[in-house]
JSON list of C-alpha atoms in Angstrom, two decimals:
[
{"chain": "N", "resi": 1, "resn": "UNK", "atom": "CA", "xyz": [16.66, 8.70, -2.44]},
{"chain": "N", "resi": 2, "resn": "UNK", "atom": "CA", "xyz": [14.64, 7.04, 0.53]},
{"chain": "N", "resi": 3, "resn": "UNK", "atom": "CA", "xyz": [12.78, 3.80, -0.25]},
{"chain": "N", "resi": 4, "resn": "UNK", "atom": "CA", "xyz": [13.46, -0.11, 1.28]},
{"chain": "N", "resi": 5, "resn": "UNK", "atom": "CA", "xyz": [17.18, -1.31, 0.92]},
{"chain": "N", "resi": 6, "resn": "UNK", "atom": "CA", "xyz": [17.97, -5.04, 1.27]},
{"chain": "N", "resi": 7, "resn": "UNK", "atom": "CA", "xyz": [21.52, -7.02, 2.09]},
{"chain": "N", "resi": 8, "resn": "UNK", "atom": "CA", "xyz": [23.02, -8.70, 0.48]},
{"chain": "N", "resi": 9, "resn": "UNK", "atom": "CA", "xyz": [21.61, -8.72, -2.87]},
{"chain": "N", "resi": 10, "resn": "UNK", "atom": "CA", "xyz": [23.42, -12.11, -3.55]},
{"chain": "N", "resi": 11, "resn": "UNK", "atom": "CA", "xyz": [24.10, -14.70, -1.22]},
{"chain": "N", "resi": 12, "resn": "UNK", "atom": "CA", "xyz": [25.54, -17.90, -1.87]},
{"chain": "N", "resi": 13, "resn": "UNK", "atom": "CA", "xyz": [25.58, -20.34, 0.73]},
{"chain": "N", "resi": 14, "resn": "UNK", "atom": "CA", "xyz": [25.22, -24.38, 1.46]},
{"chain": "N", "resi": 15, "resn": "UNK", "atom": "CA", "xyz": [22.29, -26.68, 3.18]},
{"chain": "N", "resi": 16, "resn": "UNK", "atom": "CA", "xyz": [22.48, -26.40, 6.86]},
{"chain": "N", "resi": 17, "resn": "UNK", "atom": "CA", "xyz": [24.26, -22.60, 6.92]},
{"chain": "N", "resi": 18, "resn": "UNK", "atom": "CA", "xyz": [22.48, -20.50, 8.87]},
{"chain": "N", "resi": 19, "resn": "UNK", "atom": "CA", "xyz": [22.07, -16.88, 7.19]},
{"chain": "N", "resi": 20, "resn": "UNK", "atom": "CA", "xyz": [20.34, -13.25, 7.58]},
{"chain": "N", "resi": 21, "resn": "UNK", "atom": "CA", "xyz": [19.42, -10.65, 5.67]},
{"chain": "N", "resi": 22, "resn": "UNK", "atom": "CA", "xyz": [19.02, -7.12, 7.04]},
{"chain": "N", "resi": 23, "resn": "UNK", "atom": "CA", "xyz": [16.41, -4.92, 5.58]},
{"chain": "N", "resi": 24, "resn": "UNK", "atom": "CA", "xyz": [15.74, -1.44, 6.29]},
{"chain": "N", "resi": 25, "resn": "UNK", "atom": "CA", "xyz": [13.26, 1.46, 5.15]},
{"chain": "N", "resi": 26, "resn": "UNK", "atom": "CA", "xyz": [13.73, 5.10, 5.31]},
{"chain": "N", "resi": 27, "resn": "UNK", "atom": "CA", "xyz": [9.91, 5.54, 4.28]},
{"chain": "N", "resi": 28, "resn": "UNK", "atom": "CA", "xyz": [8.74, 6.67, 7.96]},
{"chain": "N", "resi": 29, "resn": "UNK", "atom": "CA", "xyz": [6.01, 3.07, 7.57]},
{"chain": "N", "resi": 30, "resn": "UNK", "atom": "CA", "xyz": [5.05, 1.78, 10.47]},
{"chain": "N", "resi": 31, "resn": "UNK", "atom": "CA", "xyz": [4.43, -1.65, 8.97]},
{"chain": "N", "resi": 32, "resn": "UNK", "atom": "CA", "xyz": [7.87, -3.89, 7.16]},
{"chain": "N", "resi": 33, "resn": "UNK", "atom": "CA", "xyz": [7.21, -6.98, 6.09]},
{"chain": "N", "resi": 34, "resn": "UNK", "atom": "CA", "xyz": [8.99, -10.12, 4.00]},
{"chain": "N", "resi": 35, "resn": "UNK", "atom": "CA", "xyz": [7.72, -11.22, 0.72]},
{"chain": "N", "resi": 36, "resn": "UNK", "atom": "CA", "xyz": [9.08, -15.27, -0.97]},
{"chain": "N", "resi": 37, "resn": "UNK", "atom": "CA", "xyz": [9.24, -15.41, -4.65]},
{"chain": "N", "resi": 38, "resn": "UNK", "atom": "CA", "xyz": [9.50, -18.85, -6.37]},
{"chain": "N", "resi": 39, "resn": "UNK", "atom": "CA", "xyz": [10.74, -19.60, -9.70]},
{"chain": "N", "resi": 40, "resn": "UNK", "atom": "CA", "xyz": [7.28, -19.16, -11.65]},
{"chain": "N", "resi": 41, "resn": "UNK", "atom": "CA", "xyz": [7.49, -16.09, -9.81]},
{"chain": "N", "resi": 42, "resn": "UNK", "atom": "CA", "xyz": [4.75, -16.41, -6.88]},
{"chain": "N", "resi": 43, "resn": "UNK", "atom": "CA", "xyz": [5.10, -13.78, -4.60]},
{"chain": "N", "resi": 44, "resn": "UNK", "atom": "CA", "xyz": [3.37, -14.49, -1.76]},
{"chain": "N", "resi": 45, "resn": "UNK", "atom": "CA", "xyz": [3.67, -13.16, 2.65]},
{"chain": "N", "resi": 46, "resn": "UNK", "atom": "CA", "xyz": [5.55, -14.73, 5.23]},
{"chain": "N", "resi": 47, "resn": "UNK", "atom": "CA", "xyz": [5.87, -11.94, 7.79]},
{"chain": "N", "resi": 48, "resn": "UNK", "atom": "CA", "xyz": [4.31, -8.54, 8.80]},
{"chain": "N", "resi": 49, "resn": "UNK", "atom": "CA", "xyz": [5.04, -6.62, 11.56]},
{"chain": "N", "resi": 50, "resn": "UNK", "atom": "CA", "xyz": [3.26, -3.24, 12.33]},
{"chain": "N", "resi": 51, "resn": "UNK", "atom": "CA", "xyz": [5.52, -1.02, 15.12]},
{"chain": "N", "resi": 52, "resn": "UNK", "atom": "CA", "xyz": [7.19, -3.51, 16.08]},
{"chain": "N", "resi": 53, "resn": "UNK", "atom": "CA", "xyz": [5.03, -6.63, 16.54]},
{"chain": "N", "resi": 54, "resn": "UNK", "atom": "CA", "xyz": [4.59, -9.45, 14.51]},
{"chain": "N", "resi": 55, "resn": "UNK", "atom": "CA", "xyz": [1.29, -9.72, 13.11]},
{"chain": "N", "resi": 56, "resn": "UNK", "atom": "CA", "xyz": [1.15, -12.09, 10.33]},
{"chain": "N", "resi": 57, "resn": "UNK", "atom": "CA", "xyz": [3.04, -15.43, 10.34]},
{"chain": "N", "resi": 58, "resn": "UNK", "atom": "CA", "xyz": [2.23, -16.72, 7.50]},
{"chain": "N", "resi": 59, "resn": "UNK", "atom": "CA", "xyz": [3.42, -21.25, 8.10]},
{"chain": "N", "resi": 60, "resn": "UNK", "atom": "CA", "xyz": [6.92, -20.25, 7.37]},
{"chain": "N", "resi": 61, "resn": "UNK", "atom": "CA", "xyz": [8.85, -22.90, 9.31]},
{"chain": "N", "resi": 62, "resn": "UNK", "atom": "CA", "xyz": [9.69, -21.88, 12.58]},
{"chain": "N", "resi": 63, "resn": "UNK", "atom": "CA", "xyz": [14.32, -22.03, 10.92]},
{"chain": "N", "resi": 64, "resn": "UNK", "atom": "CA", "xyz": [12.94, -19.01, 9.46]},
{"chain": "N", "resi": 65, "resn": "UNK", "atom": "CA", "xyz": [12.96, -16.03, 12.53]},
{"chain": "N", "resi": 66, "resn": "UNK", "atom": "CA", "xyz": [12.51, -12.08, 11.65]},
{"chain": "N", "resi": 67, "resn": "UNK", "atom": "CA", "xyz": [13.40, -9.75, 14.19]},
{"chain": "N", "resi": 68, "resn": "UNK", "atom": "CA", "xyz": [12.72, -6.04, 14.01]},
{"chain": "N", "resi": 69, "resn": "UNK", "atom": "CA", "xyz": [15.11, -3.94, 16.35]},
{"chain": "N", "resi": 70, "resn": "UNK", "atom": "CA", "xyz": [13.31, -1.10, 15.20]},
{"chain": "N", "resi": 71, "resn": "UNK", "atom": "CA", "xyz": [10.21, 0.85, 13.16]},
{"chain": "N", "resi": 72, "resn": "UNK", "atom": "CA", "xyz": [12.76, 0.77, 10.05]},
{"chain": "N", "resi": 73, "resn": "UNK", "atom": "CA", "xyz": [14.41, -2.01, 10.59]},
{"chain": "N", "resi": 74, "resn": "UNK", "atom": "CA", "xyz": [13.54, -5.62, 9.91]},
{"chain": "N", "resi": 75, "resn": "UNK", "atom": "CA", "xyz": [15.44, -8.71, 9.36]},
{"chain": "N", "resi": 76, "resn": "UNK", "atom": "CA", "xyz": [15.20, -11.98, 8.65]},
{"chain": "N", "resi": 77, "resn": "UNK", "atom": "CA", "xyz": [17.70, -14.87, 9.93]},
{"chain": "N", "resi": 78, "resn": "UNK", "atom": "CA", "xyz": [17.94, -18.85, 8.78]},
{"chain": "N", "resi": 79, "resn": "UNK", "atom": "CA", "xyz": [18.91, -22.11, 10.73]},
{"chain": "N", "resi": 80, "resn": "UNK", "atom": "CA", "xyz": [20.24, -24.89, 8.35]},
{"chain": "N", "resi": 81, "resn": "UNK", "atom": "CA", "xyz": [19.30, -23.62, 5.17]},
{"chain": "N", "resi": 82, "resn": "UNK", "atom": "CA", "xyz": [17.23, -26.22, 2.53]},
{"chain": "N", "resi": 83, "resn": "UNK", "atom": "CA", "xyz": [17.71, -26.57, -0.69]},
{"chain": "N", "resi": 84, "resn": "UNK", "atom": "CA", "xyz": [14.12, -25.96, -0.77]},
{"chain": "N", "resi": 85, "resn": "UNK", "atom": "CA", "xyz": [15.04, -22.06, 0.95]},
{"chain": "N", "resi": 86, "resn": "UNK", "atom": "CA", "xyz": [16.25, -20.92, -2.72]},
{"chain": "N", "resi": 87, "resn": "UNK", "atom": "CA", "xyz": [13.90, -18.14, -4.07]},
{"chain": "N", "resi": 88, "resn": "UNK", "atom": "CA", "xyz": [14.08, -14.21, -3.68]},
{"chain": "N", "resi": 89, "resn": "UNK", "atom": "CA", "xyz": [13.12, -12.98, -1.04]},
{"chain": "N", "resi": 90, "resn": "UNK", "atom": "CA", "xyz": [11.94, -9.49, -0.79]},
{"chain": "N", "resi": 91, "resn": "UNK", "atom": "CA", "xyz": [11.43, -6.95, 2.51]},
{"chain": "N", "resi": 92, "resn": "UNK", "atom": "CA", "xyz": [8.97, -4.10, 1.99]},
{"chain": "N", "resi": 93, "resn": "UNK", "atom": "CA", "xyz": [6.85, -1.90, 3.86]},
{"chain": "N", "resi": 94, "resn": "UNK", "atom": "CA", "xyz": [4.01, 0.25, 3.69]},
{"chain": "N", "resi": 95, "resn": "UNK", "atom": "CA", "xyz": [2.05, 3.28, 6.36]},
{"chain": "N", "resi": 96, "resn": "UNK", "atom": "CA", "xyz": [-0.41, 1.27, 7.77]},
{"chain": "N", "resi": 97, "resn": "UNK", "atom": "CA", "xyz": [-1.24, -2.42, 7.63]},
{"chain": "N", "resi": 98, "resn": "UNK", "atom": "CA", "xyz": [-2.07, -3.74, 3.83]},
{"chain": "N", "resi": 99, "resn": "UNK", "atom": "CA", "xyz": [-4.98, -1.01, 2.84]},
{"chain": "N", "resi": 100, "resn": "UNK", "atom": "CA", "xyz": [-2.35, 1.58, 1.08]},
{"chain": "N", "resi": 101, "resn": "UNK", "atom": "CA", "xyz": [0.53, 0.90, -1.11]},
{"chain": "N", "resi": 102, "resn": "UNK", "atom": "CA", "xyz": [3.09, -1.52, -0.75]},
{"chain": "N", "resi": 103, "resn": "UNK", "atom": "CA", "xyz": [6.87, -0.75, -0.75]},
{"chain": "N", "resi": 104, "resn": "UNK", "atom": "CA", "xyz": [8.89, -3.27, -2.22]},
{"chain": "N", "resi": 105, "resn": "UNK", "atom": "CA", "xyz": [12.95, -3.43, -1.56]},
{"chain": "N", "resi": 106, "resn": "UNK", "atom": "CA", "xyz": [15.61, -5.26, -4.28]},
{"chain": "N", "resi": 107, "resn": "UNK", "atom": "CA", "xyz": [14.84, -8.35, -3.18]},
{"chain": "N", "resi": 108, "resn": "UNK", "atom": "CA", "xyz": [18.24, -11.17, -2.46]},
{"chain": "N", "resi": 109, "resn": "UNK", "atom": "CA", "xyz": [18.51, -13.85, -4.09]},
{"chain": "N", "resi": 110, "resn": "UNK", "atom": "CA", "xyz": [19.70, -16.34, -1.71]},
{"chain": "N", "resi": 111, "resn": "UNK", "atom": "CA", "xyz": [20.98, -19.51, -3.80]},
{"chain": "N", "resi": 112, "resn": "UNK", "atom": "CA", "xyz": [21.57, -23.32, -1.55]},
{"chain": "N", "resi": 113, "resn": "UNK", "atom": "CA", "xyz": [24.14, -25.95, -2.26]},
{"chain": "Z", "resi": 1, "resn": "UNK", "atom": "CA", "xyz": [-10.40, -20.58, -1.00]},
{"chain": "Z", "resi": 2, "resn": "UNK", "atom": "CA", "xyz": [-8.99, -17.36, -2.00]},
{"chain": "Z", "resi": 3, "resn": "UNK", "atom": "CA", "xyz": [-7.24, -17.00, -5.26]},
{"chain": "Z", "resi": 4, "resn": "UNK", "atom": "CA", "xyz": [-5.93, -15.07, -7.30]},
{"chain": "Z", "resi": 5, "resn": "UNK", "atom": "CA", "xyz": [-5.32, -16.03, -11.35]},
{"chain": "Z", "resi": 6, "resn": "UNK", "atom": "CA", "xyz": [-3.41, -13.99, -13.57]},
{"chain": "Z", "resi": 7, "resn": "UNK", "atom": "CA", "xyz": [-4.22, -14.28, -16.95]},
{"chain": "Z", "resi": 8, "resn": "UNK", "atom": "CA", "xyz": [-2.29, -14.63, -20.05]},
{"chain": "Z", "resi": 9, "resn": "UNK", "atom": "CA", "xyz": [1.59, -16.35, -18.38]},
{"chain": "Z", "resi": 10, "resn": "UNK", "atom": "CA", "xyz": [3.46, -14.43, -21.43]},
{"chain": "Z", "resi": 11, "resn": "UNK", "atom": "CA", "xyz": [2.17, -12.33, -23.66]},
{"chain": "Z", "resi": 12, "resn": "UNK", "atom": "CA", "xyz": [4.86, -10.99, -26.52]},
{"chain": "Z", "resi": 13, "resn": "UNK", "atom": "CA", "xyz": [3.55, -8.04, -28.79]},
{"chain": "Z", "resi": 14, "resn": "UNK", "atom": "CA", "xyz": [4.48, -5.79, -31.37]},
{"chain": "Z", "resi": 15, "resn": "UNK", "atom": "CA", "xyz": [4.79, -2.38, -30.67]},
{"chain": "Z", "resi": 16, "resn": "UNK", "atom": "CA", "xyz": [1.60, 0.08, -30.25]},
{"chain": "Z", "resi": 17, "resn": "UNK", "atom": "CA", "xyz": [0.03, -2.90, -30.58]},
{"chain": "Z", "resi": 18, "resn": "UNK", "atom": "CA", "xyz": [-2.53, -3.30, -27.26]},
{"chain": "Z", "resi": 19, "resn": "UNK", "atom": "CA", "xyz": [-3.86, -5.70, -25.34]},
{"chain": "Z", "resi": 20, "resn": "UNK", "atom": "CA", "xyz": [-4.88, -6.61, -22.34]},
{"chain": "Z", "resi": 21, "resn": "UNK", "atom": "CA", "xyz": [-4.11, -8.59, -19.33]},
{"chain": "Z", "resi": 22, "resn": "UNK", "atom": "CA", "xyz": [-6.67, -9.98, -17.54]},
{"chain": "Z", "resi": 23, "resn": "UNK", "atom": "CA", "xyz": [-6.65, -11.30, -13.27]},
{"chain": "Z", "resi": 24, "resn": "UNK", "atom": "CA", "xyz": [-8.98, -12.49, -12.10]},
{"chain": "Z", "resi": 25, "resn": "UNK", "atom": "CA", "xyz": [-10.22, -13.39, -8.65]},
{"chain": "Z", "resi": 26, "resn": "UNK", "atom": "CA", "xyz": [-13.06, -15.22, -6.13]},
{"chain": "Z", "resi": 27, "resn": "UNK", "atom": "CA", "xyz": [-12.43, -14.20, -2.67]},
{"chain": "Z", "resi": 28, "resn": "UNK", "atom": "CA", "xyz": [-15.02, -13.59, 0.35]},
{"chain": "Z", "resi": 29, "resn": "UNK", "atom": "CA", "xyz": [-14.52, -9.66, 0.25]},
{"chain": "Z", "resi": 30, "resn": "UNK", "atom": "CA", "xyz": [-12.15, -7.69, -1.64]},
{"chain": "Z", "resi": 31, "resn": "UNK", "atom": "CA", "xyz": [-10.60, -4.75, -0.07]},
{"chain": "Z", "resi": 32, "resn": "UNK", "atom": "CA", "xyz": [-8.42, -3.47, -2.18]},
{"chain": "Z", "resi": 33, "resn": "UNK", "atom": "CA", "xyz": [-7.28, -4.71, -5.88]},
{"chain": "Z", "resi": 34, "resn": "UNK", "atom": "CA", "xyz": [-3.61, -3.60, -6.14]},
{"chain": "Z", "resi": 35, "resn": "UNK", "atom": "CA", "xyz": [-1.61, -3.97, -9.82]},
{"chain": "Z", "resi": 36, "resn": "UNK", "atom": "CA", "xyz": [2.81, -3.35, -10.05]},
{"chain": "Z", "resi": 37, "resn": "UNK", "atom": "CA", "xyz": [5.05, -3.47, -12.18]},
{"chain": "Z", "resi": 38, "resn": "UNK", "atom": "CA", "xyz": [8.21, -6.16, -12.07]},
{"chain": "Z", "resi": 39, "resn": "UNK", "atom": "CA", "xyz": [12.03, -6.00, -13.59]},
{"chain": "Z", "resi": 40, "resn": "UNK", "atom": "CA", "xyz": [13.57, -8.38, -13.83]},
{"chain": "Z", "resi": 41, "resn": "UNK", "atom": "CA", "xyz": [16.26, -8.63, -10.57]},
{"chain": "Z", "resi": 42, "resn": "UNK", "atom": "CA", "xyz": [13.95, -5.90, -8.72]},
{"chain": "Z", "resi": 43, "resn": "UNK", "atom": "CA", "xyz": [11.14, -5.71, -6.74]},
{"chain": "Z", "resi": 44, "resn": "UNK", "atom": "CA", "xyz": [7.91, -4.95, -7.58]},
{"chain": "Z", "resi": 45, "resn": "UNK", "atom": "CA", "xyz": [7.05, -1.52, -8.52]},
{"chain": "Z", "resi": 46, "resn": "UNK", "atom": "CA", "xyz": [3.46, 0.10, -7.32]},
{"chain": "Z", "resi": 47, "resn": "UNK", "atom": "CA", "xyz": [1.00, 1.31, -9.93]},
{"chain": "Z", "resi": 48, "resn": "UNK", "atom": "CA", "xyz": [-2.45, 0.98, -8.92]},
{"chain": "Z", "resi": 49, "resn": "UNK", "atom": "CA", "xyz": [-4.61, 0.33, -6.55]},
{"chain": "Z", "resi": 50, "resn": "UNK", "atom": "CA", "xyz": [-9.09, -0.33, -7.67]},
{"chain": "Z", "resi": 51, "resn": "UNK", "atom": "CA", "xyz": [-11.64, -0.45, -4.03]},
{"chain": "Z", "resi": 52, "resn": "UNK", "atom": "CA", "xyz": [-15.15, -0.87, -6.09]},
{"chain": "Z", "resi": 53, "resn": "UNK", "atom": "CA", "xyz": [-16.22, -2.00, -9.93]},
{"chain": "Z", "resi": 54, "resn": "UNK", "atom": "CA", "xyz": [-16.47, 0.28, -12.69]},
{"chain": "Z", "resi": 55, "resn": "UNK", "atom": "CA", "xyz": [-13.27, 2.31, -11.15]},
{"chain": "Z", "resi": 56, "resn": "UNK", "atom": "CA", "xyz": [-10.56, 2.55, -13.58]},
{"chain": "Z", "resi": 57, "resn": "UNK", "atom": "CA", "xyz": [-7.03, 4.19, -13.01]},
{"chain": "Z", "resi": 58, "resn": "UNK", "atom": "CA", "xyz": [-4.95, 5.37, -16.30]},
{"chain": "Z", "resi": 59, "resn": "UNK", "atom": "CA", "xyz": [-0.99, 6.45, -15.87]},
{"chain": "Z", "resi": 60, "resn": "UNK", "atom": "CA", "xyz": [0.59, 6.79, -19.16]},
{"chain": "Z", "resi": 61, "resn": "UNK", "atom": "CA", "xyz": [-0.15, 4.39, -21.43]},
{"chain": "Z", "resi": 62, "resn": "UNK", "atom": "CA", "xyz": [-1.99, 1.67, -19.28]},
{"chain": "Z", "resi": 63, "resn": "UNK", "atom": "CA", "xyz": [-5.77, 1.70, -17.14]},
{"chain": "Z", "resi": 64, "resn": "UNK", "atom": "CA", "xyz": [-6.71, -0.62, -15.34]},
{"chain": "Z", "resi": 65, "resn": "UNK", "atom": "CA", "xyz": [-9.58, -1.60, -14.74]},
{"chain": "Z", "resi": 66, "resn": "UNK", "atom": "CA", "xyz": [-12.34, -3.88, -12.43]},
{"chain": "Z", "resi": 67, "resn": "UNK", "atom": "CA", "xyz": [-15.50, -5.80, -12.30]},
{"chain": "Z", "resi": 68, "resn": "UNK", "atom": "CA", "xyz": [-16.99, -7.79, -9.27]},
{"chain": "Z", "resi": 69, "resn": "UNK", "atom": "CA", "xyz": [-14.82, -10.39, -11.48]},
{"chain": "Z", "resi": 70, "resn": "UNK", "atom": "CA", "xyz": [-12.33, -9.59, -12.23]},
{"chain": "Z", "resi": 71, "resn": "UNK", "atom": "CA", "xyz": [-8.97, -6.69, -13.47]},
{"chain": "Z", "resi": 72, "resn": "UNK", "atom": "CA", "xyz": [-7.45, -5.91, -17.28]},
{"chain": "Z", "resi": 73, "resn": "UNK", "atom": "CA", "xyz": [-3.98, -3.64, -16.95]},
{"chain": "Z", "resi": 74, "resn": "UNK", "atom": "CA", "xyz": [-5.39, -1.55, -20.63]},
{"chain": "Z", "resi": 75, "resn": "UNK", "atom": "CA", "xyz": [-1.84, -1.03, -22.41]},
{"chain": "Z", "resi": 76, "resn": "UNK", "atom": "CA", "xyz": [-2.39, 0.81, -25.27]},
{"chain": "Z", "resi": 77, "resn": "UNK", "atom": "CA", "xyz": [0.24, 1.47, -28.21]},
{"chain": "Z", "resi": 78, "resn": "UNK", "atom": "CA", "xyz": [3.07, -0.36, -25.85]},
{"chain": "Z", "resi": 79, "resn": "UNK", "atom": "CA", "xyz": [6.98, 0.10, -26.48]},
{"chain": "Z", "resi": 80, "resn": "UNK", "atom": "CA", "xyz": [9.43, -1.66, -25.53]},
{"chain": "Z", "resi": 81, "resn": "UNK", "atom": "CA", "xyz": [10.12, -0.30, -22.33]},
{"chain": "Z", "resi": 82, "resn": "UNK", "atom": "CA", "xyz": [7.16, -1.56, -21.55]},
{"chain": "Z", "resi": 83, "resn": "UNK", "atom": "CA", "xyz": [8.50, -4.85, -21.15]},
{"chain": "Z", "resi": 84, "resn": "UNK", "atom": "CA", "xyz": [7.75, -6.22, -17.78]},
{"chain": "Z", "resi": 85, "resn": "UNK", "atom": "CA", "xyz": [6.56, -8.99, -15.55]},
{"chain": "Z", "resi": 86, "resn": "UNK", "atom": "CA", "xyz": [2.70, -7.39, -13.74]},
{"chain": "Z", "resi": 87, "resn": "UNK", "atom": "CA", "xyz": [1.50, -8.87, -11.23]},
{"chain": "Z", "resi": 88, "resn": "UNK", "atom": "CA", "xyz": [-2.25, -8.12, -9.47]},
{"chain": "Z", "resi": 89, "resn": "UNK", "atom": "CA", "xyz": [-2.62, -8.59, -5.82]},
{"chain": "Z", "resi": 90, "resn": "UNK", "atom": "CA", "xyz": [-6.13, -8.87, -3.98]},
{"chain": "Z", "resi": 91, "resn": "UNK", "atom": "CA", "xyz": [-6.48, -6.91, 0.02]},
{"chain": "Z", "resi": 92, "resn": "UNK", "atom": "CA", "xyz": [-9.83, -9.48, 1.75]},
{"chain": "Z", "resi": 93, "resn": "UNK", "atom": "CA", "xyz": [-11.65, -8.61, 3.83]},
{"chain": "Z", "resi": 94, "resn": "UNK", "atom": "CA", "xyz": [-11.01, -9.86, 7.03]},
{"chain": "Z", "resi": 95, "resn": "UNK", "atom": "CA", "xyz": [-7.08, -10.76, 5.92]},
{"chain": "Z", "resi": 96, "resn": "UNK", "atom": "CA", "xyz": [-3.74, -8.91, 7.39]},
{"chain": "Z", "resi": 97, "resn": "UNK", "atom": "CA", "xyz": [-2.62, -9.17, 3.44]},
{"chain": "Z", "resi": 98, "resn": "UNK", "atom": "CA", "xyz": [-2.58, -8.74, 0.10]},
{"chain": "Z", "resi": 99, "resn": "UNK", "atom": "CA", "xyz": [-2.96, -12.29, -2.29]},
{"chain": "Z", "resi": 100, "resn": "UNK", "atom": "CA", "xyz": [-0.99, -12.09, -5.02]},
{"chain": "Z", "resi": 101, "resn": "UNK", "atom": "CA", "xyz": [-1.52, -14.08, -9.16]},
{"chain": "Z", "resi": 102, "resn": "UNK", "atom": "CA", "xyz": [1.27, -15.30, -10.08]},
{"chain": "Z", "resi": 103, "resn": "UNK", "atom": "CA", "xyz": [2.10, -12.51, -12.37]},
{"chain": "Z", "resi": 104, "resn": "UNK", "atom": "CA", "xyz": [2.36, -12.02, -16.61]},
{"chain": "Z", "resi": 105, "resn": "UNK", "atom": "CA", "xyz": [4.65, -11.45, -17.99]},
{"chain": "Z", "resi": 106, "resn": "UNK", "atom": "CA", "xyz": [5.09, -9.43, -20.68]},
{"chain": "Z", "resi": 107, "resn": "UNK", "atom": "CA", "xyz": [7.14, -8.79, -24.43]},
{"chain": "Z", "resi": 108, "resn": "UNK", "atom": "CA", "xyz": [6.98, -5.53, -26.36]},
{"chain": "Z", "resi": 109, "resn": "UNK", "atom": "CA", "xyz": [9.34, -6.10, -29.43]},
{"chain": "Z", "resi": 110, "resn": "UNK", "atom": "CA", "xyz": [10.41, -2.93, -31.46]}
]
């Protein structure tokens, strides 16, 4: 199936740890994103990459570092995790930068204890 | 400041009871308005894109409409499987991102 996939689905970790979330899309899209959805279901963009180039960094703490090894992958590494980082993180992709339909992955629920 | 507000926050309907969800926006310039459906534990799923006032799009029991200040998602004779959170998002002119509303959680009782 063509889709946006991300792993892991669930991530439970302690404060101060470093963790990564991996994302892959096989839709042939040029643009990939990371979104954060808080407990109130508010979905907010964190980063967008177009052809492996960072386009948007939406005032996200430096502890969050996206890495795009190629157009099909956009991973998210988080250092020194804090309680407030607990949320659902969605990877997404679109054919062009905004303006076209955005396809979302299934999400990674991160719980920091 | 650009803002997207959805109402109501939650809506409970009986099966077959038609209603509308609202997405109002105050933005500097609208390039497009998107509707998504999100089921629990899943990512948002694209429904519609609207680009200009007066435009309408339909899909099964859903119809989306757009004015210069708001969009409505009309649901006609809903079924329990229409239960989900419905999100709207706007693409603002000059911004390379979508800004989402907080969603409307719709429950259809059999």
